[in-house]
Each structure stands twice: as structure tokens, then as C-alpha cells.
PDB file of C-alpha atoms and ligand atoms in Angstrom:
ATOM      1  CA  UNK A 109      86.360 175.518  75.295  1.00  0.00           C
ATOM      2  CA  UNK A 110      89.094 173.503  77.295  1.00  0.00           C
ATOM      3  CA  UNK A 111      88.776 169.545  76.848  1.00  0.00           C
ATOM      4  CA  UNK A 112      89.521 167.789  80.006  1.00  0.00           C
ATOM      5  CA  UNK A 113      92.903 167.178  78.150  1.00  0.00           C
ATOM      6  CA  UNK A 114      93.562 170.333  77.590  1.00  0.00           C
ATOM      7  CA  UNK A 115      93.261 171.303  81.448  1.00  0.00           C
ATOM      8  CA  UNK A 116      95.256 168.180  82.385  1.00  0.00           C
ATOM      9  CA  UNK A 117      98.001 169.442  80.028  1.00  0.00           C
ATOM     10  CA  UNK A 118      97.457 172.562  81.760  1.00  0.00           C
ATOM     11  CA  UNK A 119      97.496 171.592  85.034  1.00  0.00           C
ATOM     12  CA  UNK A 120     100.523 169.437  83.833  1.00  0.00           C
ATOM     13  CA  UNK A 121     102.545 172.514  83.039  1.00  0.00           C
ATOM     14  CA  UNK A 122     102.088 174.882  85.590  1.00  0.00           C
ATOM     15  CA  UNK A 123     102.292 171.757  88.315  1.00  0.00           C
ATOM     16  CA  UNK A 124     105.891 171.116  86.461  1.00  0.00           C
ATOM     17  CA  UNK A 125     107.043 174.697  87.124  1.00  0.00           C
ATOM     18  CA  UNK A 126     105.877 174.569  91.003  1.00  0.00           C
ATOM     19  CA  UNK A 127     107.645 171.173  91.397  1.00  0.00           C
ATOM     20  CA  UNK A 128     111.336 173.021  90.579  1.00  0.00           C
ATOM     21  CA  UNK A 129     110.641 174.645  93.972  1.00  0.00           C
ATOM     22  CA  UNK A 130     111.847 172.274  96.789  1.00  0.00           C
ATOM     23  CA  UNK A 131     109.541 171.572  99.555  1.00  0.00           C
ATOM     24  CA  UNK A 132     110.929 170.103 102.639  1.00  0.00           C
ATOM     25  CA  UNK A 133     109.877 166.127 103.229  1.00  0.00           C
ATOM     26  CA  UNK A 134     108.042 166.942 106.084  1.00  0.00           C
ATOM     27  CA  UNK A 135     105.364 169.045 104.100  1.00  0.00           C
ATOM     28  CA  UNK A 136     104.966 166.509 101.352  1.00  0.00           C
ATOM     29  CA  UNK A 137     104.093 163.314 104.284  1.00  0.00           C
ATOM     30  CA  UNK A 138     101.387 166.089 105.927  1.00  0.00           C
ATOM     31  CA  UNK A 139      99.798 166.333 102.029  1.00  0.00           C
ATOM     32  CA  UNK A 140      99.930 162.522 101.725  1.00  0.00           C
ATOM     33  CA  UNK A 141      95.631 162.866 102.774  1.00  0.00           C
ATOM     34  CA  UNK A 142      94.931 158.795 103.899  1.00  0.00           C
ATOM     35  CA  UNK A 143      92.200 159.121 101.839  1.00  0.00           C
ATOM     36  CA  UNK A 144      90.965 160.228  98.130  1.00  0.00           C
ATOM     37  CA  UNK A 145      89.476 159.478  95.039  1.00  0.00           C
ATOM     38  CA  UNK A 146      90.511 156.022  94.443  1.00  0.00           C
ATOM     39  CA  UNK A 147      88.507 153.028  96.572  1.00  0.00           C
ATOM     40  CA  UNK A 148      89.847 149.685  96.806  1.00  0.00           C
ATOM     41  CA  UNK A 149      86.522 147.555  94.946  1.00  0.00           C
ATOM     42  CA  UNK A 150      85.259 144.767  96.703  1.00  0.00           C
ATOM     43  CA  UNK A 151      85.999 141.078  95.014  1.00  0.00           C
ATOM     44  CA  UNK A 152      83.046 139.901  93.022  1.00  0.00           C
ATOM     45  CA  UNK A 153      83.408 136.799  94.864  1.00  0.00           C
ATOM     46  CA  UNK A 154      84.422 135.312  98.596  1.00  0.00           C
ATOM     47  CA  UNK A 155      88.133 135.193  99.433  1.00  0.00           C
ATOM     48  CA  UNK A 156      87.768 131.079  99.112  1.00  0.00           C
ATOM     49  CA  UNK A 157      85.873 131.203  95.568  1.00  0.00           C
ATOM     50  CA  UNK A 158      88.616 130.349  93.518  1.00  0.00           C
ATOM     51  CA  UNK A 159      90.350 127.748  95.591  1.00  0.00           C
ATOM     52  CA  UNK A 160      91.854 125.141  95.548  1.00  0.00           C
ATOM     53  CA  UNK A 161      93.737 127.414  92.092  1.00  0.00           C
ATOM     54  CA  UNK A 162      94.310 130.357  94.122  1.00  0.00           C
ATOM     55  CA  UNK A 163      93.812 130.024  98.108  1.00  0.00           C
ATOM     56  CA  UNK A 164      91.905 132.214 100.389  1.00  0.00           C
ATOM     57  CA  UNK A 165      94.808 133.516 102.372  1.00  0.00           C
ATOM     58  CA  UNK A 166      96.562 134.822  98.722  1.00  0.00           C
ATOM     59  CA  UNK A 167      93.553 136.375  97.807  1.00  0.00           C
ATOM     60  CA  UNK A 168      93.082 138.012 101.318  1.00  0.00           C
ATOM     61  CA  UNK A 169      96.709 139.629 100.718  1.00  0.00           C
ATOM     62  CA  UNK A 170      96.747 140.155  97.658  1.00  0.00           C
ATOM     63  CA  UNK A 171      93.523 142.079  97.572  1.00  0.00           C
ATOM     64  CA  UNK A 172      93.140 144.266 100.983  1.00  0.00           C
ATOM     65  CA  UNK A 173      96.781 144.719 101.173  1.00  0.00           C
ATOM     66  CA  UNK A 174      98.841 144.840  98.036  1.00  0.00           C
ATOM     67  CA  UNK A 175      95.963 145.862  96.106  1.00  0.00           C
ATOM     68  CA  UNK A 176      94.790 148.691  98.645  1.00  0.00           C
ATOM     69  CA  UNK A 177      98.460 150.083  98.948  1.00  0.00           C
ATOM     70  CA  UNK A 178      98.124 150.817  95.347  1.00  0.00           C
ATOM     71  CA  UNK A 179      95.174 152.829  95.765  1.00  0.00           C
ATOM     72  CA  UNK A 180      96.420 154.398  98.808  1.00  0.00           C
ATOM     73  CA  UNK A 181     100.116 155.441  97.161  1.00  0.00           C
ATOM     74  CA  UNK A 182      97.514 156.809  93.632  1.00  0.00           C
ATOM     75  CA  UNK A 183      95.828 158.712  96.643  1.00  0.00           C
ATOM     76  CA  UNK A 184      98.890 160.109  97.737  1.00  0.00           C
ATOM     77  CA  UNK A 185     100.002 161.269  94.094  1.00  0.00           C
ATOM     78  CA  UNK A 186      97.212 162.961  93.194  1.00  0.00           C
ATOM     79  CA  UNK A 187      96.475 164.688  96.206  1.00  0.00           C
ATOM     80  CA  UNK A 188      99.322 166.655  95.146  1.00  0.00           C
ATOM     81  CA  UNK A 189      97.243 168.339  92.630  1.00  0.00           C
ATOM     82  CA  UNK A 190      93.146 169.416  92.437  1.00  0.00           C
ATOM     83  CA  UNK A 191      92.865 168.466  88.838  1.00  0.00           C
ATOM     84  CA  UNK A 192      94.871 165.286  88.924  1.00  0.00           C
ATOM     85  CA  UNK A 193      92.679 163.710  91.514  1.00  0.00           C
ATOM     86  CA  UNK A 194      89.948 164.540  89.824  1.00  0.00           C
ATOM     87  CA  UNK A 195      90.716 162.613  86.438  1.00  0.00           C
ATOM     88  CA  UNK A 196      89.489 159.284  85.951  1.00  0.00           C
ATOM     89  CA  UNK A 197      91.892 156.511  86.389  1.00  0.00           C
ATOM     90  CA  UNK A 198      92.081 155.629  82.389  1.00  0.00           C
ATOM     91  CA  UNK A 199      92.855 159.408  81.465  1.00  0.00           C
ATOM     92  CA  UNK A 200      95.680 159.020  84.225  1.00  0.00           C
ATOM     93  CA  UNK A 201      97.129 156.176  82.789  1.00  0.00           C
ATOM     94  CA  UNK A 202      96.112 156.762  79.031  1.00  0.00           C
ATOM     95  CA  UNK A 203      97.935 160.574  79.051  1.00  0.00           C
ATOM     96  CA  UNK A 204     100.896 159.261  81.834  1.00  0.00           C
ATOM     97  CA  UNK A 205     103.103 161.983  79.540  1.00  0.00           C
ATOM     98  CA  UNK A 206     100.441 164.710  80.575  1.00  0.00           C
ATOM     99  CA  UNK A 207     100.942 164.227  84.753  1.00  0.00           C
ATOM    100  CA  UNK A 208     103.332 165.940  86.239  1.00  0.00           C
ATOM    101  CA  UNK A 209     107.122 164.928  85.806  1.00  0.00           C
ATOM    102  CA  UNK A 210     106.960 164.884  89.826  1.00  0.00           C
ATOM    103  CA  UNK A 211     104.208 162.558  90.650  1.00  0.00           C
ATOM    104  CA  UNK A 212     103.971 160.245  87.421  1.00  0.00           C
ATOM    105  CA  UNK A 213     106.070 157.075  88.601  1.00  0.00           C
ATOM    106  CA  UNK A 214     104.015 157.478  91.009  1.00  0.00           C
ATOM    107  CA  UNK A 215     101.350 157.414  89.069  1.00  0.00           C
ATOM    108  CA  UNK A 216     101.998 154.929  86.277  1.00  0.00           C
ATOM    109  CA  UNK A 217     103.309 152.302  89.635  1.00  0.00           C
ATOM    110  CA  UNK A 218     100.089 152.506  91.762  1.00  0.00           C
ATOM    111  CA  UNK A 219      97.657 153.935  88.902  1.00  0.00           C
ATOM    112  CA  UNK A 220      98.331 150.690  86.777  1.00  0.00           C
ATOM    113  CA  UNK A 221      98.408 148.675  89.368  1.00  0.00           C
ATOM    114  CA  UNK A 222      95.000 149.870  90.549  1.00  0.00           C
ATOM    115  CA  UNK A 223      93.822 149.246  87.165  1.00  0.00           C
ATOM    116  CA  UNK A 224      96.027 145.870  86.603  1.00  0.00           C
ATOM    117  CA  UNK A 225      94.333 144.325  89.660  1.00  0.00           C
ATOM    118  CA  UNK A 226      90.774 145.795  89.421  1.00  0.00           C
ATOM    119  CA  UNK A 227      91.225 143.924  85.904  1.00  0.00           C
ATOM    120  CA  UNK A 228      92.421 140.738  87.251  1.00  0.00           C
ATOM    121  CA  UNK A 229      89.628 140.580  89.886  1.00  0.00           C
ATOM    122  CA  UNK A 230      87.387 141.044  87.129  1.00  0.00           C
ATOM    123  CA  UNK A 231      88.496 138.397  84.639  1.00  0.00           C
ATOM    124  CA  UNK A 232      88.137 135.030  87.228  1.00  0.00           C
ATOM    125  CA  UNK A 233      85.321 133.534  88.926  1.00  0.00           C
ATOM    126  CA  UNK A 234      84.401 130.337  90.688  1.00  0.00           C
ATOM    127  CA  UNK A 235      84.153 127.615  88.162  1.00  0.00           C
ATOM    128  CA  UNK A 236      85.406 129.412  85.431  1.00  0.00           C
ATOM    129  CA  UNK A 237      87.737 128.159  82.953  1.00  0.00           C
ATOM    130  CA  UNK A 238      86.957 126.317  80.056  1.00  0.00           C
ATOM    131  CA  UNK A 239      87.215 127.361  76.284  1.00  0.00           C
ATOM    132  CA  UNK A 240      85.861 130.929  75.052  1.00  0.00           C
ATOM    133  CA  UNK A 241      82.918 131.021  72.664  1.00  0.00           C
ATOM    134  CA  UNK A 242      81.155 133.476  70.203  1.00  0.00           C
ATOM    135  CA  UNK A 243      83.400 135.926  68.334  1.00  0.00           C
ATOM    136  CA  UNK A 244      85.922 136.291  70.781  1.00  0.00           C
ATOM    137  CA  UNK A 245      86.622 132.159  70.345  1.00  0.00           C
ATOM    138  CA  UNK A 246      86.418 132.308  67.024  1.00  0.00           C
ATOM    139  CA  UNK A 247      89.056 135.591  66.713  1.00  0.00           C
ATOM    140  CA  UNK A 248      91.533 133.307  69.361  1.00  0.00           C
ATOM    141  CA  UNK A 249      91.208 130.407  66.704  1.00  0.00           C
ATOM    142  CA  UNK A 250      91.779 132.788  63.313  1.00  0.00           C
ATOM    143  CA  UNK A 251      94.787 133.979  65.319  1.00  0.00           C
ATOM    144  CA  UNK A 252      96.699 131.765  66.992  1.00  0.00           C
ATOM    145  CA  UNK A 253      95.557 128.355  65.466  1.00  0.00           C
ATOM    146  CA  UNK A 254      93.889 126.970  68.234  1.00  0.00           C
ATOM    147  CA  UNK A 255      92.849 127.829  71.485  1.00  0.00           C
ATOM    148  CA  UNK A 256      95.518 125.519  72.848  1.00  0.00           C
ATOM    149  CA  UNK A 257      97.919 127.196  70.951  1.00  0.00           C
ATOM    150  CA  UNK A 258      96.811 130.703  72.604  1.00  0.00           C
ATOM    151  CA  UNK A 259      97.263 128.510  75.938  1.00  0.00           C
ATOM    152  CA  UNK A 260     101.063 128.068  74.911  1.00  0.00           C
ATOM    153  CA  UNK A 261     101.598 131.678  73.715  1.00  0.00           C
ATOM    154  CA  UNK A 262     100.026 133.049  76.627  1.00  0.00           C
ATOM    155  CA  UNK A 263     101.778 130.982  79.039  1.00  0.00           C
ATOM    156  CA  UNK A 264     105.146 131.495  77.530  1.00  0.00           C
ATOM    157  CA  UNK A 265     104.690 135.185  77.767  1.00  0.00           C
ATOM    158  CA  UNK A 266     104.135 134.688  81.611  1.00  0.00           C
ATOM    159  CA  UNK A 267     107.211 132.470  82.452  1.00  0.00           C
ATOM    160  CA  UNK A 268     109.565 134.803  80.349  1.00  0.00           C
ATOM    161  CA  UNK A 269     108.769 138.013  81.334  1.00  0.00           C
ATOM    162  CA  UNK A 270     111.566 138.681  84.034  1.00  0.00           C
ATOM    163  CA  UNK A 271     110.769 139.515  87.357  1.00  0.00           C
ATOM    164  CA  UNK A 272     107.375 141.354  88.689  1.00  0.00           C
ATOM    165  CA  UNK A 273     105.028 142.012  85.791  1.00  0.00           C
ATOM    166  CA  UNK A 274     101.751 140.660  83.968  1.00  0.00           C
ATOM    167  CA  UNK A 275     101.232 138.800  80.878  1.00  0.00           C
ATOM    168  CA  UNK A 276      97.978 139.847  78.549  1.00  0.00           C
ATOM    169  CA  UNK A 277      96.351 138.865  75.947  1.00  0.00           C
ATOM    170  CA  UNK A 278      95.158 142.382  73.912  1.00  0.00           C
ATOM    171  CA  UNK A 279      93.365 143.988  71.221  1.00  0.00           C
ATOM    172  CA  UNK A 280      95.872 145.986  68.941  1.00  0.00           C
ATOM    173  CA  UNK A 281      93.287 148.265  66.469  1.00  0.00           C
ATOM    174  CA  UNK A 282      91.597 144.950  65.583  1.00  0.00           C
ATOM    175  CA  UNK A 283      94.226 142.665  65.979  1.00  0.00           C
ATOM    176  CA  UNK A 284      94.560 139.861  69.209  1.00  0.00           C
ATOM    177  CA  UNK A 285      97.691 139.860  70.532  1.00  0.00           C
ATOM    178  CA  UNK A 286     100.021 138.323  73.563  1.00  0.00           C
ATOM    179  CA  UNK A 287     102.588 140.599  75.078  1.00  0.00           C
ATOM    180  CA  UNK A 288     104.107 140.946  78.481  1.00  0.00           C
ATOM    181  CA  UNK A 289     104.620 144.255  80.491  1.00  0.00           C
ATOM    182  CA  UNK A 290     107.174 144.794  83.148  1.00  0.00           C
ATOM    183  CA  UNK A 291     105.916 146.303  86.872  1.00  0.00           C
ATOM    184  CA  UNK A 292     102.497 147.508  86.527  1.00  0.00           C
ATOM    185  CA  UNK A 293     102.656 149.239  82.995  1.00  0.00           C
ATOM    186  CA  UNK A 294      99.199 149.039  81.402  1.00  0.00           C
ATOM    187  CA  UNK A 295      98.947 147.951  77.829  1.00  0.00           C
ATOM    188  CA  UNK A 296      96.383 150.867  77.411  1.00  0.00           C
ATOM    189  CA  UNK A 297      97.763 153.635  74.889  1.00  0.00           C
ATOM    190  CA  UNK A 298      98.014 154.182  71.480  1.00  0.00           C
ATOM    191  CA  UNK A 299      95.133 151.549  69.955  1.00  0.00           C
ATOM    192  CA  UNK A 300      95.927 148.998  72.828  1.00  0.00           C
ATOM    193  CA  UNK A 301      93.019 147.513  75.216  1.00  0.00           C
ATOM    194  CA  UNK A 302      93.611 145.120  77.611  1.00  0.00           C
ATOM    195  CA  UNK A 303      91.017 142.058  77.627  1.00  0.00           C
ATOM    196  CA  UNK A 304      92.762 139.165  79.883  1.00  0.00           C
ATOM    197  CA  UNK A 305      95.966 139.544  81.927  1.00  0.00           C
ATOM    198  CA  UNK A 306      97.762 137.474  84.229  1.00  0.00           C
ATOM    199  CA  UNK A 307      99.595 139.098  87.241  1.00  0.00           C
ATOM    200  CA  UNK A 308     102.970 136.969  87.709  1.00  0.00           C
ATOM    201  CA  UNK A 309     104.262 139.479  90.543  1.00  0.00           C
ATOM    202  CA  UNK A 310     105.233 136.526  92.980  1.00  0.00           C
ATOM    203  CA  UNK A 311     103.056 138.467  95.584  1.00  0.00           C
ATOM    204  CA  UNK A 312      99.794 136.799  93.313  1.00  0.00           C
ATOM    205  CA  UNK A 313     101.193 133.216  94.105  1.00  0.00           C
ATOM    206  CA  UNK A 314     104.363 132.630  96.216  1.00  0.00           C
ATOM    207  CA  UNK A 315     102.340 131.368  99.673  1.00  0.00           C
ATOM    208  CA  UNK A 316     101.055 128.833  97.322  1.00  0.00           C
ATOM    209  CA  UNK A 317     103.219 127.819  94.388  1.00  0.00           C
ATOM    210  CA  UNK A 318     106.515 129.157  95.826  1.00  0.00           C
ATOM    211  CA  UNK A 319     108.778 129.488  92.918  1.00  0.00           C
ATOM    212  CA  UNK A 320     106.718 127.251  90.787  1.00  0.00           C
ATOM    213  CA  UNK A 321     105.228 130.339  88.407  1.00  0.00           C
ATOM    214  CA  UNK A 322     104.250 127.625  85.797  1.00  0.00           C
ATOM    215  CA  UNK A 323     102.121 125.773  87.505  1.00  0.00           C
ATOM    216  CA  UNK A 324     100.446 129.059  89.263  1.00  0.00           C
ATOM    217  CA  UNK A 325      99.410 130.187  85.450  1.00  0.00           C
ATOM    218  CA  UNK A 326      98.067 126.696  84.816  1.00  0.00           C
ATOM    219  CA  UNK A 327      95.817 126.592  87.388  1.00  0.00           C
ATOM    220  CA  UNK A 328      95.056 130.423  86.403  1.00  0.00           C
ATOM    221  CA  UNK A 329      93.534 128.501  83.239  1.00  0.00           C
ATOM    222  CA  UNK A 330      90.772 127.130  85.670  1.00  0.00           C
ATOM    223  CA  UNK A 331      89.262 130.448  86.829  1.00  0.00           C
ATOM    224  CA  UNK A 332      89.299 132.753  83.842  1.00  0.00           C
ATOM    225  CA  UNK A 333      85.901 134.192  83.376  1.00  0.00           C
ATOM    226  CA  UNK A 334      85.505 134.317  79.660  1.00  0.00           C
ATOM    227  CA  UNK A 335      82.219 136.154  79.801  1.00  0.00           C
ATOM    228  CA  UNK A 336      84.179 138.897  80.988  1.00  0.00           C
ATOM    229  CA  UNK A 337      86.559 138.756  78.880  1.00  0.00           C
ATOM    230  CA  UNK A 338      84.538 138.624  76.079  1.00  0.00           C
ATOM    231  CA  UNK A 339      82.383 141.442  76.749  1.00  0.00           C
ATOM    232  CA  UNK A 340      85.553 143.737  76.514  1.00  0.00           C
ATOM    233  CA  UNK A 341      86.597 142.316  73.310  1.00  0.00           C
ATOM    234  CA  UNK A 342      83.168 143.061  72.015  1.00  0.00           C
ATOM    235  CA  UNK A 343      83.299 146.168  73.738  1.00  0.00           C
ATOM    236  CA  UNK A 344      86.790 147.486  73.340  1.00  0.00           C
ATOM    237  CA  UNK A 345      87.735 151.324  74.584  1.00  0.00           C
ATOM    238  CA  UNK A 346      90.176 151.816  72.132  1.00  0.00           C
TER     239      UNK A 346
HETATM  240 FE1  LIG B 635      99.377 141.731  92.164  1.00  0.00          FE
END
């Protein structure tokens, strides 16, 4: 019997040998369908919910326009293929070396940053913040020292990372770690899970904080929703 891998590998192969015939431009912009699989989710919460850290009109952007383009460019992709746009979105970005050669930039761009932002809308709420309890508080303490300390790693990760990109904190196997992740890659392969990231794209906080990333990941720090985050780490889908 095929797995669902198996017919994305498949599909994979046989979509690889069509793509080394060249179709004109015109007939690729007449397959890009406005619509498919992928929907942009509503927020959880108003536009204004987590101001005065991030403001209404960022969140209004951020969301229904960069957010949505995403979605509508992951559209685009796998419309280019029956069996790609009908995989979920973590097989598409767990088995990015099983999509086609010809659509998987495309893919791994607007596919993680579909999942990167549905994520990130996720993991805040209004009056969030504050320190992270039960296991997940505990396993923060054990490994970095302190939650402040996390705070600091966290944090660094997000200033140095150069240019567009997020900064997570992740479960590797068992282990909490913080890493950084240029574009939209997803730390989601090989044993990692994602449980808190921080987008630092200056799209998530220029009309705000300008140039001032620091104090835009600070403030981040007052809107985290823990309970979130600590479902997943209790949860993980490694
Ligand atoms: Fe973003």
C-alpha cells in the first residue's frame, strides 16, 4: 500500500520530469487559481488586543496582507500539482526535499511562512506575558538557569540573526533550545518542533519601532501566551 509519502515522492518524481519541459509564462500566470487549499486563519483576538506592544495598524498588515500573500503564493505552488495541494501544510514543509525541484522555494518561502505566522498568532494574547509555569517552567529553568537568562538567550538570538528571519525557542528530541532561522525556514525536521518564535522580519514592527528591533522583542515579552506555548511542549509533534 502507498503511504502518503510514498505518493508525494511519487508525485515528486514524475512532476520533476514534466518540469524539464518549458511552458511559456503566460500558461503558468492562467494556473496561478486565486484560490486553494490554504485559508488565511482569523486572529484569535481584535487587531487592537495586543496594543500598546504591537499596534492595531501592524497587526492589520501584517496579518491580512503579508500573512495572506503567503497563503496566496502556497496557493499558487501547489496548484501546480493535484497531490501537492492536497498535502497538509506540515508534510509540505516536513518532506520540502520530496516537492518538486520547480515549485519548492516556493514552497518552503510561503509554506513556512504560512506556518511561521499561523504560529506567531497563536503564541500572544492580550495580557499575556509573565513567567511560564508547570513543566515547561521548570524545563526553561533546568536549561538555561533562569527564566531571565532564557530572556537574554532568546533575545540575543533575535537581534543577531541578520536581516528577515525569526528567532525560536525549540524542542530538539527532548532537549530546549534557542536558535534563529533565516527567511521563513521552519525549525520543523529531523526531531525539531517549534514551541515559541519571534518574527523579526521588519514588516512585524517597523511602523512602530522603526529600526529599534530590541525594543520590538521586549515588548514581545508582554504578550507571549505561555499556555500556548506550553501545551506544545507537552504536546510536541516530533
Ligand atoms: Fe511576518
Amino acid at each position: 500500500m502507498m503511504t502518503r509519502r510514498d505518493a508525494l515522492k511519487k508525485t515528486a518524481l514524475s512532476a520533476a520530469a514534466v518540469s524539464l519541459v518549458t511552458l511559456p509564462e503566460t500558461n503558468f500566470a492562467q494556473a496561478a487559481a486565486p484560490t486553494g487549499p490554504f485559508k488565511l486563519p482569523p486572529l484569535p483576538y481584535a487587531l487592537d488586543a495586543l496594543e500598546p506592544h504591537i499596534d492595531a495598524k501592524t497587526m492589520e498588515i501584517h496579518h491580512g496582507r503579508h500573512h495572506q500573500a503567503y497563503i496566496t503564493n502556497l496557493n499558487k505552488a501547489v496548484a501546480t500539482d493535484a497531490k501537492l495541494a492536497g498535502t497538509s501544510l506540515d508534510e509540505l514543509i516536513r518532506h520540502l526535499d520530496e516537492v518538486p525541484e520547480a515549485v519548492r522555494a516556493a514552497v518552503r518561502n510561503n509554506g513556512g511562512g504560512h506556518y511561521n505566522h499561523s504560529l506567531f498568532w497563536q503564541t500572544m494574547k492580550k495580557g499575556g506575558g509573565g513567567v511560564p509555569k508547570g513543566a515547561l517552567g521548570s524545563a526553561i529553568e533546568k536549561t538555561f538557569g533562569s527564566f531571565e537568562k532564557f530572556k537574554t538567550a532568546f533575545s540575543d538570538a533575535a537581534m543577531k540573526q541578520f536581516g528577515s528571519g525569526w528567532a525560536w525557542l525549540i524542542l530538539e528530541e527532548k532537549d530546549l533550545k534557542v536558535v534563529s532561522s533565516p527567511n521563513q525556514d521552519v525549525p520543523f525536521v529531523h526531531g525539531k518542533y517549534p514551541l515559541l518564535g519571534v518574527d523579526v522580519w521588519e514588516h512585524a514592527y517597523y511602523l512602530k519601532y522603526q529600526n529599534k528591533r530590541a525594543d520590538y522583542v521586549s515588548a514581545f515579552f508582554n504578550v507571549i501566551n505561555w499556555d500556548v506555548v506550553t501545551s506544545r511542549f507537552e504536546k510536541p509533534e516530533l
